[in-house]
Coordinates of C-alpha atoms in Angstrom, one line a residue:
M1 CA 0.6 0.0 -0.1
G2 CA 2.7 2.2 -0.3
L3 CA 2.3 3.6 -3.2
V4 CA -1.7 4.7 -2.2
K5 CA 0.0 6.0 0.9
Q6 CA 2.4 8.9 -1.3
R7 CA -0.5 9.2 -3.9
N8 CA -2.6 10.6 -1.2
Q9 CA 0.0 13.1 0.9
R10 CA -0.4 14.8 -2.5
L11 CA -3.6 15.2 -2.7
D12 CA -6.3 17.9 -1.8
K13 CA -7.3 16.4 1.9
G14 CA -10.6 18.3 1.1
H15 CA -11.0 16.3 -1.9
E16 CA -14.8 15.3 -1.3
T17 CA -13.6 11.5 -2.6
I18 CA -14.0 7.5 -2.2
K19 CA -11.7 5.3 -1.5
V20 CA -12.0 1.5 -3.2
F21 CA -10.2 -1.3 -2.2
L22 CA -11.1 -4.1 -4.7
K23 CA -8.3 -6.7 -3.2
D24 CA -10.4 -6.7 -0.2
V25 CA -14.0 -6.5 -1.3
K26 CA -14.5 -9.9 -1.3
Q27 CA -14.2 -10.4 2.2
W28 CA -17.1 -8.6 2.8
S29 CA -20.8 -9.7 3.6
S30 CA -22.8 -7.3 3.1
C31 CA -23.2 -3.2 1.2
A32 CA -23.3 -2.2 4.8
A33 CA -20.0 -3.3 6.3
L34 CA -18.8 -2.2 2.1
A35 CA -20.2 0.8 2.1
T36 CA -18.4 1.2 5.9
F37 CA -14.8 0.7 5.0
V38 CA -15.3 2.5 1.7
L39 CA -16.1 5.9 3.1
L40 CA -13.0 7.8 3.8
T41 CA -13.1 11.1 5.6
A42 CA -13.2 14.0 4.0
T43 CA -9.3 14.4 4.9
Q44 CA -8.5 11.0 4.2
A45 CA -10.8 9.8 1.3
R46 CA -9.3 9.8 -2.5
S47 CA -10.3 8.9 -5.9
V48 CA -8.8 4.9 -7.9
K49 CA -11.0 4.8 -10.3
R50 CA -11.8 7.9 -12.1
R51 CA -15.0 6.9 -13.4
I52 CA -16.4 7.4 -10.5
R53 CA -17.7 10.3 -9.2
A54 CA -18.3 11.9 -6.1
T55 CA -21.2 14.1 -7.2
D56 CA -23.5 11.2 -9.1
Y57 CA -24.8 8.9 -5.5
I58 CA -27.4 7.2 -4.2
G59 CA -27.8 6.3 -0.3
S60 CA -24.2 6.3 0.8
W61 CA -22.9 4.3 -3.1
L62 CA -21.3 6.6 -4.8
V63 CA -22.0 5.7 -8.6
K64 CA -21.5 6.7 -12.2
S65 CA -24.4 8.3 -13.7
H66 CA -26.4 5.6 -15.0
Q67 CA -24.5 2.6 -14.7
K68 CA -23.8 -0.2 -10.8
V69 CA -21.0 1.3 -8.6
Y70 CA -17.4 -0.2 -10.5
L71 CA -17.5 -2.6 -7.3
Q72 CA -20.2 -4.3 -7.9
E73 CA -19.6 -3.5 -12.1
Y74 CA -15.6 -4.9 -11.8
G75 CA -15.7 -7.3 -8.9
S76 CA -12.1 -7.4 -8.2
F77 CA -10.1 -6.1 -10.7
N78 CA -7.2 -8.5 -11.0
E79 CA -9.4 -12.4 -11.1
A80 CA -7.7 -13.4 -14.6
V81 CA -7.3 -16.8 -16.4
R82 CA -4.1 -17.1 -14.1
G83 CA -4.7 -20.7 -11.6
Y84 CA -8.5 -21.4 -13.2
D85 CA -9.6 -22.1 -9.7
G86 CA -6.3 -25.1 -9.5
V87 CA -7.7 -26.4 -12.3
F88 CA -4.3 -26.9 -14.2
H89 CA -1.2 -28.4 -12.3
V90 CA 1.4 -25.8 -12.0
A91 CA 5.3 -26.1 -12.8
A92 CA 7.8 -25.5 -9.7
S93 CA 8.6 -22.3 -11.3
M94 CA 5.4 -20.8 -13.1
E95 CA 2.0 -20.0 -10.6
F96 CA -0.4 -20.4 -13.7
G97 CA -0.9 -22.1 -15.8
F98 CA -0.8 -25.8 -17.4
Q99 CA 2.1 -28.6 -17.1
L100 CA 4.9 -28.5 -20.2
Q101 CA 4.3 -31.6 -22.4
K102 CA 6.9 -32.9 -23.4
D103 CA 9.5 -32.2 -26.5
T104 CA 8.1 -33.3 -29.8
L105 CA 10.0 -36.4 -30.7
P106 CA 11.8 -36.8 -33.8
H107 CA 9.3 -39.7 -34.4
E108 CA 6.3 -37.7 -34.1
E109 CA 8.0 -35.1 -36.5
E110 CA 8.8 -38.2 -38.5
E111 CA 5.3 -38.8 -38.6
R112 CA 3.4 -35.8 -39.9
Q113 CA 5.5 -35.0 -42.1
S114 CA 5.3 -38.8 -43.7
L115 CA 1.3 -37.2 -43.1
K116 CA 2.0 -33.9 -44.9
E117 CA 3.0 -36.1 -47.2
E118 CA 0.0 -38.4 -48.7
V119 CA -1.9 -35.3 -47.8
K120 CA -0.4 -33.3 -50.3
K121 CA -0.9 -36.1 -52.5
L122 CA -4.7 -36.2 -52.3
L123 CA -5.1 -32.6 -52.9
A124 CA -2.7 -33.7 -56.1
D125 CA -4.6 -36.7 -57.4
T126 CA -7.7 -35.2 -57.2
P127 CA -8.9 -33.0 -59.6
D128 CA -9.6 -30.5 -59.9
D129 CA -12.5 -29.8 -61.6
S130 CA -15.0 -32.0 -59.0
L131 CA -16.8 -32.0 -55.6
H132 CA -14.4 -33.6 -54.1
K133 CA -11.7 -32.1 -54.2
L134 CA -14.0 -28.7 -52.8
D135 CA -14.3 -30.6 -49.6
L136 CA -10.9 -31.9 -49.1
I137 CA -10.2 -27.4 -49.5
E138 CA -13.1 -26.8 -47.4
A139 CA -11.8 -30.1 -44.6
I140 CA -7.7 -28.7 -44.4
Q141 CA -9.0 -24.8 -44.3
R142 CA -11.0 -25.9 -41.5
L143 CA -8.9 -28.7 -39.9
G144 CA -6.0 -26.2 -39.4
V145 CA -3.8 -27.2 -41.9
G146 CA -4.6 -25.7 -44.8
Y147 CA -0.8 -23.8 -44.3
H148 CA 1.0 -26.1 -44.9
F149 CA -0.4 -26.5 -48.9
V150 CA -1.1 -23.3 -49.7
T151 CA 0.6 -23.1 -53.3
E152 CA -1.1 -26.2 -53.9
I153 CA -4.5 -24.7 -52.3
E154 CA -4.0 -21.4 -54.1
N155 CA -3.0 -23.3 -58.1
S156 CA -6.7 -25.2 -57.3
L157 CA -9.2 -22.4 -56.5
K158 CA -7.1 -21.0 -59.5
Y159 CA -8.3 -23.1 -61.8
V160 CA -12.0 -22.9 -60.2
Y161 CA -12.5 -19.8 -60.5
D162 CA -11.2 -20.0 -64.1
T163 CA -14.2 -22.3 -65.3
Y164 CA -16.2 -20.7 -62.8
S165 CA -18.5 -19.1 -65.0
E166 CA -19.0 -21.7 -67.2
R167 CA -20.6 -24.6 -64.0
C168 CA -22.6 -22.6 -62.6
G169 CA -24.8 -22.5 -65.8
K170 CA -28.5 -23.2 -65.5
Q171 CA -27.4 -27.2 -65.4
D172 CA -25.5 -26.4 -61.3
T173 CA -28.5 -26.4 -59.1
D174 CA -26.6 -28.0 -56.2
L175 CA -26.9 -25.2 -54.0
R176 CA -24.6 -27.2 -51.2
T177 CA -21.7 -27.3 -54.3
I178 CA -22.6 -23.1 -54.6
A179 CA -22.6 -21.6 -52.3
L180 CA -19.9 -24.0 -51.0
R181 CA -17.4 -23.3 -53.9
F182 CA -18.8 -19.5 -53.8
R183 CA -17.2 -18.9 -50.2
L184 CA -13.8 -20.2 -51.4
L185 CA -12.8 -18.5 -54.0
R186 CA -14.6 -15.4 -52.0
Q187 CA -12.7 -16.6 -48.8
Q188 CA -9.7 -16.8 -51.6
G189 CA -10.0 -13.1 -52.5
Y190 CA -11.5 -13.5 -55.8
N191 CA -14.8 -11.3 -56.9
V192 CA -17.9 -14.1 -57.6
S193 CA -20.6 -12.8 -58.1
S194 CA -23.5 -13.2 -56.4
D195 CA -25.7 -13.1 -58.9
V196 CA -25.4 -16.8 -58.4
F197 CA -27.8 -18.0 -55.7
N198 CA -30.6 -16.0 -58.1
K199 CA -31.4 -19.1 -59.8
F200 CA -32.6 -19.5 -56.2
K201 CA -35.5 -18.1 -55.7
D202 CA -39.4 -18.3 -56.9
H203 CA -41.3 -16.5 -59.4
K204 CA -42.2 -13.8 -56.6
G205 CA -37.9 -13.4 -55.9
D206 CA -38.1 -15.2 -52.3
F207 CA -35.7 -18.3 -51.6
D208 CA -37.8 -20.8 -52.9
E209 CA -39.3 -22.9 -50.4
S210 CA -38.5 -26.4 -51.7
L211 CA -34.7 -25.6 -49.7
I212 CA -35.6 -26.0 -46.4
S213 CA -35.1 -29.6 -46.1
N214 CA -31.5 -29.0 -47.8
V215 CA -29.7 -28.9 -44.8
Q216 CA -25.9 -28.4 -46.0
G217 CA -27.4 -26.3 -48.9
L218 CA -29.1 -24.2 -46.8
L219 CA -26.0 -24.3 -43.4
N220 CA -23.4 -23.9 -47.2
L221 CA -25.3 -20.5 -48.5
Y222 CA -25.1 -19.5 -44.2
E223 CA -21.9 -19.3 -44.2
A224 CA -21.8 -17.8 -48.5
A225 CA -23.2 -14.7 -47.3
Q226 CA -21.2 -13.8 -44.5
L227 CA -19.1 -12.3 -47.9
R228 CA -21.4 -10.2 -49.0
V229 CA -20.3 -6.6 -49.5
H230 CA -22.5 -2.9 -49.4
G231 CA -24.5 -3.9 -51.7
E232 CA -25.6 -7.3 -52.4
E233 CA -29.2 -7.7 -51.4
T234 CA -30.1 -11.5 -52.8
L235 CA -26.9 -11.6 -49.6
E236 CA -28.8 -10.0 -47.2
E237 CA -31.6 -12.5 -48.3
A238 CA -29.9 -15.6 -48.1
L239 CA -28.9 -14.8 -44.8
K240 CA -31.6 -13.9 -43.8
F241 CA -33.9 -17.1 -45.5
S242 CA -31.2 -19.5 -44.0
T243 CA -31.4 -18.0 -40.9
S244 CA -35.1 -18.3 -40.8
Q245 CA -34.5 -21.9 -42.0
L246 CA -32.0 -23.0 -39.8
N247 CA -33.1 -21.9 -36.6
S248 CA -36.6 -23.5 -37.6
L249 CA -34.8 -27.0 -38.5
L250 CA -32.4 -27.0 -34.9
L251 CA -36.4 -29.5 -32.9
H252 CA -36.2 -31.8 -36.5
V253 CA -32.6 -32.4 -37.2
S254 CA -30.2 -35.4 -36.0
T255 CA -28.0 -34.2 -32.9
S256 CA -25.2 -33.8 -34.9
Q257 CA -27.0 -32.0 -37.6
S258 CA -28.7 -29.7 -34.6
A259 CA -25.5 -28.5 -32.7
R260 CA -23.6 -27.9 -36.0
I261 CA -26.2 -25.6 -36.3
K262 CA -26.1 -24.2 -33.2
D263 CA -22.6 -23.8 -33.5
A264 CA -23.1 -22.3 -37.1
L265 CA -25.7 -19.8 -35.5
E266 CA -22.8 -18.7 -33.0
M267 CA -19.5 -18.5 -35.1
P268 CA -19.9 -18.7 -38.8
I269 CA -17.4 -18.9 -40.9
R270 CA -16.0 -16.7 -41.7
K271 CA -15.9 -14.7 -38.1
T272 CA -14.1 -17.5 -36.3
V273 CA -10.7 -17.7 -34.8
T274 CA -9.0 -19.8 -37.0
R275 CA -7.4 -22.4 -33.7
L276 CA -10.3 -22.1 -32.0
G277 CA -12.5 -23.1 -35.3
A278 CA -9.8 -26.0 -36.3
R279 CA -11.0 -27.9 -32.7
K280 CA -14.0 -27.7 -32.9
F281 CA -14.0 -28.6 -36.2
I282 CA -11.6 -32.3 -35.4
S283 CA -14.2 -33.6 -33.6
I284 CA -17.3 -32.9 -35.8
Y285 CA -14.6 -34.5 -39.1
Q286 CA -14.0 -37.2 -36.7
E287 CA -17.8 -38.1 -37.0
D288 CA -18.3 -37.3 -40.6
E289 CA -18.4 -40.5 -42.9
S290 CA -17.1 -39.0 -45.5
Q291 CA -14.3 -38.6 -43.4
N292 CA -10.3 -39.3 -44.4
E293 CA -8.8 -40.8 -42.0
I294 CA -4.9 -39.3 -43.2
L295 CA -6.6 -36.2 -43.0
L296 CA -8.2 -35.9 -39.8
N297 CA -4.8 -38.3 -38.4
F298 CA -2.7 -35.6 -39.9
A299 CA -4.4 -32.6 -38.4
K300 CA -5.5 -33.9 -34.9
L301 CA -1.2 -34.6 -34.6
D302 CA -0.5 -30.7 -36.2
F303 CA -2.2 -29.4 -33.4
N304 CA -1.2 -31.3 -30.5
L305 CA 2.7 -30.3 -32.1
L306 CA 1.8 -26.6 -31.9
Q307 CA 0.4 -26.9 -29.2
K308 CA 3.4 -27.8 -27.1
M309 CA 5.3 -25.1 -28.6
H310 CA 2.7 -23.4 -28.5
Q311 CA 2.3 -23.6 -24.5
K312 CA 6.5 -23.4 -24.6
E313 CA 6.0 -19.3 -25.8
L314 CA 3.4 -18.6 -23.2
S315 CA 6.2 -20.6 -21.0
N316 CA 8.9 -18.3 -21.8
V317 CA 7.3 -15.2 -22.1
T318 CA 5.6 -15.6 -18.2
R319 CA 9.1 -15.4 -16.8
W320 CA 9.6 -12.4 -18.5
W321 CA 6.2 -11.0 -17.6
K322 CA 6.7 -11.8 -13.6
A323 CA 10.3 -10.7 -13.4
L324 CA 8.2 -7.3 -14.3
D325 CA 7.1 -7.7 -10.8
N326 CA 3.8 -5.2 -11.9
E327 CA 1.6 -7.9 -8.8
N328 CA 3.0 -5.4 -5.7
K329 CA 4.8 -3.3 -8.4
L330 CA 1.4 -2.7 -10.1
P331 CA -1.4 -3.7 -7.8
F332 CA -4.4 -1.8 -9.3
A333 CA -3.4 -3.6 -13.1
R334 CA -4.9 -5.5 -14.8
D335 CA -2.7 -9.0 -14.8
R336 CA -4.1 -10.8 -18.4
L337 CA -0.9 -12.2 -20.0
V338 CA -2.9 -15.6 -21.0
E339 CA -5.3 -13.9 -22.5
C340 CA -2.2 -11.4 -24.1
Y341 CA -1.4 -14.3 -25.5
F342 CA -4.4 -15.9 -27.2
W343 CA -4.8 -12.4 -28.6
A344 CA -2.2 -13.4 -30.3
L345 CA -2.2 -16.3 -31.5
G346 CA -4.8 -15.7 -32.5
V347 CA -3.9 -12.9 -34.9
Y348 CA -0.8 -16.5 -36.4
F349 CA -0.9 -19.3 -34.7
E350 CA 1.4 -20.7 -37.3
P351 CA 5.4 -21.5 -36.9
Q352 CA 6.8 -18.9 -37.8
Y353 CA 5.6 -16.3 -35.9
A354 CA 6.8 -18.2 -33.1
S355 CA 8.4 -14.0 -32.4
G356 CA 5.7 -12.5 -34.2
R357 CA 2.8 -14.3 -30.6
K358 CA 5.1 -12.9 -28.1
M359 CA 5.5 -9.6 -29.6
I360 CA 2.2 -8.9 -29.2
T361 CA 2.1 -10.0 -26.4
K362 CA 4.0 -7.7 -24.4
V363 CA 2.5 -5.5 -26.5
I364 CA -0.4 -5.4 -25.5
A365 CA 0.7 -6.9 -21.5
M366 CA 2.0 -3.3 -21.7
L367 CA -1.7 -1.4 -23.1
V368 CA -3.6 -3.1 -20.4
I369 CA -1.1 -1.0 -17.5
V370 CA -1.6 1.9 -19.9
D371 CA -5.3 2.1 -20.5
D372 CA -5.6 1.3 -16.4
I373 CA -2.9 3.9 -15.2
F374 CA -5.8 6.7 -17.6
D375 CA -8.6 4.0 -17.0
V376 CA -8.0 3.3 -12.7
Y377 CA -5.2 5.5 -11.0
G378 CA -3.6 8.5 -12.6
T379 CA -4.7 12.0 -11.4
P380 CA -5.1 14.6 -14.2
D381 CA -1.3 16.0 -13.7
E382 CA 0.1 12.8 -12.9
L383 CA -1.3 12.2 -16.5
V384 CA 0.2 14.6 -18.5
L385 CA 3.5 13.9 -17.1
F386 CA 2.5 10.3 -18.6
V387 CA 1.2 11.8 -21.8
D388 CA 4.4 14.3 -22.0
A389 CA 6.9 11.1 -20.9
I390 CA 5.3 8.5 -23.7
E391 CA 5.2 11.6 -26.6
R392 CA 9.3 12.2 -25.6
W393 CA 9.7 8.1 -25.7
D394 CA 12.9 8.9 -23.2
F395 CA 14.5 6.3 -20.7
G396 CA 16.1 10.1 -20.0
V397 CA 12.4 11.2 -19.0
I398 CA 11.8 8.9 -16.1
D399 CA 12.6 10.8 -12.9
Q400 CA 10.0 13.2 -13.5
L401 CA 7.7 10.4 -13.8
P402 CA 5.7 9.0 -10.5
A403 CA 7.3 5.7 -9.1
Y404 CA 4.3 3.3 -9.6
M405 CA 4.3 5.2 -13.6
Q406 CA 8.2 5.0 -13.6
H407 CA 7.9 1.3 -13.6
C408 CA 5.7 1.0 -16.7
Y409 CA 6.6 3.6 -19.0
K410 CA 10.5 1.5 -18.1
A411 CA 8.9 -1.9 -19.2
L412 CA 7.0 -0.2 -21.7
L413 CA 9.9 1.5 -23.1
D414 CA 12.8 -1.7 -23.3
V415 CA 9.3 -4.2 -24.5
Y416 CA 9.9 -1.4 -28.0
V417 CA 13.2 -1.9 -28.3
E418 CA 13.1 -5.9 -27.9
I419 CA 11.4 -5.2 -31.3
E420 CA 13.1 -3.2 -32.4
E421 CA 16.3 -6.0 -32.4
E422 CA 14.0 -8.8 -33.5
L423 CA 13.8 -6.3 -37.1
G424 CA 17.1 -5.5 -36.8
K425 CA 18.0 -9.3 -37.7
T426 CA 16.4 -8.5 -40.7
K427 CA 18.0 -4.5 -41.1
N428 CA 14.6 -3.3 -40.9
S429 CA 15.5 -2.2 -36.9
S430 CA 14.0 1.5 -38.2
L431 CA 10.8 0.7 -38.4
V432 CA 9.8 0.2 -35.1
H433 CA 9.5 4.1 -35.4
Y434 CA 5.4 3.3 -37.0
V435 CA 4.7 1.6 -33.8
I436 CA 6.3 4.2 -31.2
E437 CA 4.0 6.5 -33.8
E438 CA 0.9 4.8 -33.4
T439 CA 1.6 4.1 -28.8
K440 CA 2.1 7.9 -28.7
R441 CA -1.1 8.5 -30.9
L442 CA -3.2 5.8 -28.6
S443 CA -1.5 8.1 -25.7
R444 CA -2.6 11.2 -26.3
S445 CA -6.4 9.3 -27.6
Y446 CA -6.9 7.8 -23.8
Y447 CA -6.0 10.5 -22.6
Q448 CA -8.7 12.5 -24.9
E449 CA -11.0 10.5 -22.8
A450 CA -10.1 10.7 -20.2
K451 CA -10.6 14.5 -20.5
W452 CA -13.9 14.0 -21.3
V453 CA -14.6 12.3 -18.1
Y454 CA -12.8 14.9 -15.7
S455 CA -14.9 17.2 -17.6
G456 CA -19.0 15.3 -17.2
Y457 CA -18.6 16.2 -21.2
I458 CA -20.3 13.6 -22.3
P459 CA -19.2 13.2 -26.8
T460 CA -21.3 11.9 -29.8
L461 CA -20.8 8.8 -31.5
E462 CA -18.6 10.6 -34.3
E463 CA -16.5 12.5 -32.1
Y464 CA -16.0 8.8 -30.0
L465 CA -15.8 7.1 -32.4
K466 CA -13.2 9.1 -34.2
V467 CA -11.2 8.5 -30.8
G468 CA -12.5 5.3 -30.0
K469 CA -11.0 3.3 -32.9
I470 CA -8.1 4.6 -32.1
T471 CA -7.5 2.9 -27.5
C472 CA -9.5 0.4 -28.9
T473 CA -5.3 0.0 -29.6
Y474 CA -6.3 -1.8 -33.1
I475 CA -3.5 0.2 -34.6
V476 CA -0.1 -0.7 -33.0
L477 CA -1.5 -4.0 -32.4
S478 CA -1.4 -3.7 -36.2
A479 CA 1.6 -2.7 -37.2
A480 CA 3.3 -4.5 -33.9
A481 CA 1.8 -7.9 -36.0
F482 CA 3.6 -6.3 -39.2
A483 CA 6.6 -6.3 -36.9
G484 CA 6.7 -9.9 -36.4
I485 CA 7.0 -11.4 -39.4
G486 CA 10.4 -10.1 -39.8
E487 CA 12.3 -10.1 -43.4
L488 CA 8.5 -10.3 -44.6
V489 CA 7.6 -7.2 -44.0
S490 CA 8.9 -3.1 -45.7
K491 CA 8.5 0.3 -45.1
E492 CA 4.8 0.0 -48.2
A493 CA 3.4 -2.2 -45.1
F494 CA 3.4 0.1 -42.7
E495 CA 3.3 3.5 -44.4
W496 CA -0.3 1.5 -45.5
I497 CA -1.4 -0.6 -42.5
T498 CA -0.8 3.6 -40.7
S499 CA -2.8 5.3 -43.8
Y500 CA -5.7 3.8 -42.0
P501 CA -7.1 1.2 -45.4
S502 CA -11.1 0.8 -45.2
I503 CA -10.1 -2.7 -43.4
Q504 CA -8.3 -1.4 -40.1
Q505 CA -11.2 0.6 -39.6
G506 CA -13.6 -2.1 -39.6
S507 CA -11.4 -4.4 -38.1
E508 CA -10.8 -1.1 -35.0
I509 CA -14.9 -0.4 -35.6
I510 CA -15.5 -4.0 -34.7
C511 CA -12.6 -4.3 -31.6
R512 CA -14.5 -1.3 -30.2
L513 CA -18.8 -1.1 -30.3
M514 CA -18.0 -5.0 -29.1
N515 CA -16.3 -4.1 -26.3
D516 CA -18.6 -1.7 -25.5
M517 CA -21.8 -3.8 -26.0
A518 CA -20.8 -5.9 -24.2
G519 CA -18.7 -3.8 -21.0
F520 CA -22.2 -1.2 -21.2
G521 CA -22.1 0.3 -17.8
K522 CA -19.4 2.7 -18.1
T523 CA -18.6 5.8 -20.9
S524 CA -19.0 3.6 -23.7
A525 CA -20.7 4.5 -28.2
V526 CA -24.3 2.9 -26.5
E527 CA -23.5 6.1 -23.3
C528 CA -22.9 8.4 -26.6
Y529 CA -26.2 7.6 -29.2
M530 CA -28.3 7.7 -26.1
N531 CA -27.1 10.5 -25.5
Q532 CA -27.2 12.5 -28.7
N533 CA -30.6 10.3 -29.2
K534 CA -32.3 11.4 -26.9
G535 CA -35.4 8.5 -25.2
A536 CA -33.9 6.5 -26.8
T537 CA -33.3 3.0 -25.6
K538 CA -30.2 0.6 -24.4
E539 CA -31.7 -2.2 -27.2
E540 CA -32.1 0.9 -30.4
A541 CA -28.2 2.3 -29.0
F542 CA -27.4 -1.7 -29.6
A543 CA -29.6 -2.2 -32.2
K544 CA -27.6 0.9 -33.8
L545 CA -24.5 -0.6 -33.0
Q546 CA -24.8 -3.3 -34.1
E547 CA -25.4 -1.6 -37.7
L548 CA -21.9 0.0 -37.4
V549 CA -20.2 -4.0 -36.1
T550 CA -22.3 -5.9 -39.8
D551 CA -20.7 -2.9 -41.7
A552 CA -17.2 -2.8 -41.1
W553 CA -17.3 -6.5 -41.9
K554 CA -18.5 -5.9 -45.5
D555 CA -16.1 -3.5 -45.7
I556 CA -13.6 -6.3 -44.7
N557 CA -15.3 -8.6 -47.2
E558 CA -14.4 -5.6 -49.9
E559 CA -10.9 -5.1 -49.7
C560 CA -10.2 -8.3 -49.4
L561 CA -11.9 -9.2 -52.6
H562 CA -10.1 -5.2 -54.2
P563 CA -6.6 -5.0 -53.0
T564 CA -5.2 -3.0 -55.1
A565 CA -3.1 -0.6 -52.7
V566 CA -2.0 -3.3 -50.6
P567 CA 2.3 -4.2 -50.2
A568 CA 2.8 -7.1 -50.5
P569 CA 2.7 -9.9 -48.8
K570 CA -1.0 -9.4 -49.7
T571 CA -3.0 -11.9 -48.1
L572 CA -0.6 -12.0 -44.9
L573 CA -1.3 -8.8 -44.1
L574 CA -5.3 -8.3 -44.5
E575 CA -4.8 -11.9 -43.4
I576 CA -3.3 -10.4 -39.8
I577 CA -6.1 -8.0 -39.8
E578 CA -9.3 -9.8 -40.1
N579 CA -8.1 -11.9 -37.9
Y580 CA -7.8 -9.1 -34.8
A581 CA -11.1 -9.1 -36.0
R582 CA -12.2 -12.2 -34.8
V583 CA -10.6 -12.1 -31.9
A584 CA -12.6 -9.3 -31.3
H585 CA -15.7 -11.1 -32.1
L586 CA -15.0 -13.8 -29.7
V587 CA -13.9 -12.4 -26.9
Y588 CA -16.8 -9.9 -26.8
K589 CA -19.6 -11.6 -28.7
Y590 CA -21.1 -11.7 -24.8
I591 CA -19.6 -9.9 -22.4
D592 CA -16.2 -7.9 -21.8
N593 CA -14.5 -11.9 -21.5
F594 CA -10.8 -9.5 -21.0
T595 CA -12.0 -8.1 -18.4
K596 CA -14.3 -10.8 -17.2
S597 CA -11.1 -13.9 -18.3
D598 CA -13.6 -16.5 -16.5
N599 CA -15.2 -16.6 -19.4
L600 CA -12.3 -17.9 -21.2
K601 CA -10.8 -20.5 -19.1
D602 CA -13.0 -23.4 -21.4
V603 CA -11.6 -21.5 -24.7
I604 CA -8.1 -21.0 -23.6
T605 CA -8.0 -24.9 -21.8
C606 CA -8.9 -26.3 -24.7
L607 CA -6.7 -24.9 -27.2
L608 CA -3.9 -24.3 -24.6
V609 CA -4.1 -27.3 -22.7
Q610 CA -5.6 -30.6 -23.7
P611 CA -4.0 -32.0 -26.6
V612 CA -6.3 -33.8 -29.5
T613 CA -7.6 -36.9 -28.7
T614 CA -5.5 -39.0 -30.7
P615 CA -6.0 -42.8 -32.4

C-alpha cells in the first residue's frame, strides 16, 4: 500500500472522494459493511477509479451516472485467467497455467512429415473440377492445416475461378456445391458474383421454400452470405432466409446436425478464430462418414505439436512477465498475460511467427497497464506527465514520473527496444518507428477520453469513435503484428496500415463497438448514442451499433476482394487484420471476456492445455 499512501499525500486533503479497495472486497459480506469500509473521512479520501464521480450518488453509495458502482460491475480487478481455480498443475517456476507437455519427439515430427506428404498427394490426385476437391480444400482449411498447402490450394482455386462461369450455368443446381464454391473463392480474394444464387429464387423473387429440407445447402448458403459486401441484396436475403430456416430446423434434425447448426449460427466460419475453429472442427470431422482418415490423423497430430510449441512460448513470456513484479509494483493493474497470448495466437498461430506472437503478447500486456493507469489509477496531473513522457519516448525522462509510472514506462520502452532488435535481425530495425508513433497516438487518445470523463462531457458518437477506434489499440497491434513477420514486412506495409485503410478501420469498429456493447455500464458508444438521441433506449442503441459492426464486416470483405493498394505480402497482411476482428468478435460477443476472463477458461483450456485425442 506504499504507492497508495504516497499518492494520498499529493492530493488535496479537502477533496471529497472515495477509496475503493478492490483486492479485499470479497471479504465483506454486505453492502453496508462495504460502504462503511470505503467511505473515508474528507481528509483521507481520494479517487482511485476516475469514472466514479463524487457528484453522483445513491444513499451512501457513490456511483457512475446511469451505471452500477465499479465494484459491483467488475469485482476484483485482478480476477484473471491465471490459475483457473486450480484446474492446471503448476510448474515449480510458474504460478499459473498448465503442466508443459514433453518436447516434440523425432518420431512425431517424422510422422507429421509422412502424413503431410500423403495429404499433399491426395490433393494432387483429386481433380480440380470435382466436388470432392472443394470438400477436400474446405476440410484442410477448417482443420487448421491449410498453412501446409498454401501453393497447392492457391493453384486449385485459381483453376476453379478460371472455369467459374461455365460451372455455374443453368445445369448447376446443387445449392451446397454452388455456395461452397462461392465461399472458397471469395475467401481466396476472388470477386465472384453473387448473382449465381438467383437461380434458387421463385417467381416472386424469394428464396424457394423447397430448399428448407436441404440442411447442407442451407448451411453453406448461410456461410457464403457472411462474405457479402455493401449493396449485395441477394446475399442479404440469403442470410435472412438461411438463418430463419436453420433456426426452424434445430428441433427436426439429428443431434449432430443440430449441434453443427448451433455452432454455425453462434460463430460463422468467417468470424471464427482459426485455431479455435480447427479444434472444434476436428471433433465434427471425425464423426463425418466421408472423412479421410489420413487427413484427420494429420490434423490431430499437427494440432498437438503446435500446442506444445505454444505452451513453451507462453511459458517463456511468463518468465518475463513475472520478472516485472507487477503484482507488487502495480497492484491496481489487470494481470491478463494468458489472455494477451491468446489474442496473439488468434492473429497468427503458425510456427514461423513465434517471434511475432511474443511481440504482440508483450505489447498487449503493457498497453493493458497503460490503459489502467489512464482509466483507474492516474490523477489528472500525473496523466499529463505520462503523456508527455510517452511523446518524448526517452529513458532520460523516467525520473520526472511518479514511481509507479516509472516502472511501467521503463517496461514499455524495453519491449519496443526488443522489437527493434528483432527487426534488426532482418535489417529493418528502423521500422519500429511506426509502432512507436502509433503508441504515442494511442496515449494522446487515452488522455482525451480521460479529459472527457473528468469534465463530465459526453461526446457525440462520431466524436467518440474518432478517438475510440484508436483506444481499442488495434492500430498499434496491427503494426506490432506486421513487425512480427520479420523479413516479409516492408516500409510500404507500415505506410499502408498507418494510412488507416478501410479494412483496418473496420477491424477497429468491430473491436470498439463489440467491447462497448459487451461492457455497457461504463462510458461507451452506447452512452454516447443515447445521449445524442434523447429518448433512445439501450436496445435501440445496441441495434444501431450492431448495424455499424455489420457494415464494418462488409468493409473488411470489400477490401479483401479489391486489395490493389495492399503491399506484399497481401494475403498475410489482410489476414492479420481480419484475425484481429475475429478475436474481438469472440472475446466481446456477449460480455467483456477480457476483463471478466473466467469466461475464456474453456477456450484457452482447449487450445493451450488439452491435446486432441489421437489413435
